[in-house]
Amino acid sequence: MSHQPRENQLRETLEGGDVALGVLESTYSPTIVELYAALGVDFVWIDLEHGGPSPWDAERLEGLLRAVDGTETELLVRVPDTDPALVRKALDAGVRNVFLPRVGSAAELERAVRAGRFEYDGDPGRRGLANPRASRWGLADDYVTTEDESVVVGVTVETQSALDDLEDILEVPELGFVFIGPLDLSVSLGHPGEFDHPDVEDAVERIRTAAIEADVPVGGLGFGMDDVNEKAQQGYQLLNIGTTTGALQSAVTGWLDDYDAA
């Protein structure tokens, strides 16, 4: 009996040069994740950096992962640190797509990416070989090879130190994508919250251009669908189109505004 692991549709989309659209699920509910999968989004972003359960809580991650099993929707899980142990923990729970925050250098990034692979750039990787959920508890066929062929580890460029090391970051082997983080970038550049400040806009454009030239998929935030469409035309391949709380606020506010008290 064959026990193949899940293929990673998000990795296939990025490698095929296509655009993936997703939503930040800010309630950490498997039911909501399941609904997003039924609606057909390409990915659901689970942010463990700024909220949610402990990144070490594999049981909570497993519940969210089961909500997309059997669909073409993938989870994109942002861990709160570049600690290689966090990368391994998330992948062993069955996460296919790990998202690293606040990387400071190419060396720091390479350690985290290497932690997600059994073989890395012709050398041994730092992934632990065990029988976790990712291997279907030891039943998956050709686990080592298929894991290395399906896992994606991406990074946010959102600090001055990452900007200073940008070219080397983009050359890190097996880097899955670069996500431009204008919010934290504005803080790091000394203009907190000023996303339209020339320094912030210049940094965003520098990252976008360099990533495309390096043939590394580039991701970002969409500020309304006009902005999403424009960014897709500019070469972005991974775009967050909204949040659960934002969707609820928009819908409920609209209902209340349309109420005719007369």
Short mmCIF file of N, CA and C in Angstrom, two decimals, residues 24-28 45-55 77-81 99-102 156 158-159 179 181-185 187 221:
data_model
loop_
_atom_site.label_atom_id
_atom_site.label_comp_id
_atom_site.label_asym_id
_atom_site.label_seq_id
_atom_site.Cartn_x
_atom_site.Cartn_y
_atom_site.Cartn_z
N LEU A 24 -4.78 36.17 5.38
CA LEU A 24 -4.25 36.03 6.73
C LEU A 24 -5.40 35.63 7.65
N GLU A 25 -5.32 34.42 8.21
CA GLU A 25 -6.39 33.93 9.08
C GLU A 25 -6.03 34.30 10.51
N SER A 26 -6.70 35.31 11.02
CA SER A 26 -6.31 35.92 12.29
C SER A 26 -7.10 35.42 13.48
N THR A 27 -7.95 34.38 13.31
CA THR A 27 -8.66 33.79 14.44
C THR A 27 -8.11 32.42 14.81
N TYR A 28 -7.25 31.87 13.96
CA TYR A 28 -6.60 30.57 14.20
C TYR A 28 -7.63 29.46 14.38
N TRP A 45 -2.55 32.14 5.39
CA TRP A 45 -1.40 32.57 6.17
C TRP A 45 -1.73 32.47 7.65
N ILE A 46 -0.95 31.66 8.35
CA ILE A 46 -1.07 31.51 9.80
C ILE A 46 0.14 32.20 10.43
N ASP A 47 -0.12 33.29 11.12
CA ASP A 47 0.97 34.11 11.67
C ASP A 47 1.18 33.78 13.14
N LEU A 48 2.29 33.10 13.44
CA LEU A 48 2.63 32.78 14.82
C LEU A 48 3.65 33.76 15.40
N GLU A 49 3.96 34.81 14.62
CA GLU A 49 4.90 35.82 15.12
C GLU A 49 4.19 36.82 16.02
N HIS A 50 3.04 37.32 15.58
CA HIS A 50 2.36 38.39 16.30
C HIS A 50 1.14 37.92 17.09
N GLY A 51 0.82 36.65 17.03
CA GLY A 51 -0.36 36.16 17.74
C GLY A 51 -0.49 34.66 17.59
N GLY A 52 -1.65 34.17 18.04
CA GLY A 52 -1.93 32.76 17.87
C GLY A 52 -1.31 31.88 18.93
N PRO A 53 -1.38 30.57 18.71
CA PRO A 53 -0.85 29.62 19.68
C PRO A 53 0.67 29.61 19.69
N SER A 54 1.24 28.91 20.63
CA SER A 54 2.68 28.73 20.67
C SER A 54 3.17 28.04 19.40
N PRO A 55 4.27 28.48 18.83
CA PRO A 55 4.80 27.81 17.63
C PRO A 55 5.28 26.39 17.92
N VAL A 77 2.89 29.20 7.11
CA VAL A 77 3.03 29.40 8.55
C VAL A 77 4.26 30.26 8.84
N ARG A 78 4.01 31.44 9.42
CA ARG A 78 5.13 32.29 9.83
C ARG A 78 5.47 31.99 11.28
N VAL A 79 6.69 31.51 11.49
CA VAL A 79 7.18 31.26 12.84
C VAL A 79 7.73 32.57 13.41
N PRO A 80 7.86 32.68 14.74
CA PRO A 80 8.24 33.97 15.32
C PRO A 80 9.72 34.27 15.33
N ASP A 81 10.54 33.31 14.86
CA ASP A 81 11.98 33.51 14.92
C ASP A 81 12.62 32.65 13.84
N PHE A 99 7.58 30.40 6.86
CA PHE A 99 7.79 31.80 6.56
C PHE A 99 8.60 32.40 7.72
N LEU A 100 9.81 32.91 7.45
CA LEU A 100 10.70 33.40 8.49
C LEU A 100 10.60 34.92 8.61
N PRO A 101 10.56 35.45 9.83
CA PRO A 101 10.50 36.91 10.02
C PRO A 101 11.87 37.50 10.31
N ARG A 102 12.01 38.78 10.09
CA ARG A 102 13.07 39.61 10.64
C ARG A 102 14.47 39.00 10.52
N THR A 156 11.00 37.02 5.16
CA THR A 156 10.60 38.42 5.04
C THR A 156 11.85 39.30 5.09
N GLU A 158 12.63 42.84 6.04
CA GLU A 158 11.91 43.92 6.73
C GLU A 158 12.78 44.68 7.71
N THR A 159 14.12 44.52 7.59
CA THR A 159 15.03 45.24 8.48
C THR A 159 16.15 45.87 7.66
N PHE A 179 9.57 37.81 0.90
CA PHE A 179 8.36 38.58 1.15
C PHE A 179 8.77 39.96 1.64
N GLY A 181 8.24 43.21 3.63
CA GLY A 181 7.46 43.63 4.79
C GLY A 181 7.52 45.12 5.00
N PRO A 182 6.63 45.89 4.39
CA PRO A 182 6.73 47.35 4.49
C PRO A 182 6.45 47.89 5.88
N LEU A 183 5.66 47.16 6.70
CA LEU A 183 5.31 47.68 8.02
C LEU A 183 6.55 47.74 8.91
N ASP A 184 7.18 46.58 9.12
CA ASP A 184 8.38 46.58 9.96
C ASP A 184 9.53 47.31 9.29
N LEU A 185 9.56 47.31 7.96
CA LEU A 185 10.61 48.03 7.24
C LEU A 185 10.53 49.52 7.54
N VAL A 187 9.53 50.84 10.25
CA VAL A 187 10.07 51.04 11.61
C VAL A 187 11.59 51.01 11.57
N LEU A 221 2.15 42.35 0.57
CA LEU A 221 0.80 42.63 1.04
C LEU A 221 0.03 43.36 -0.05
#
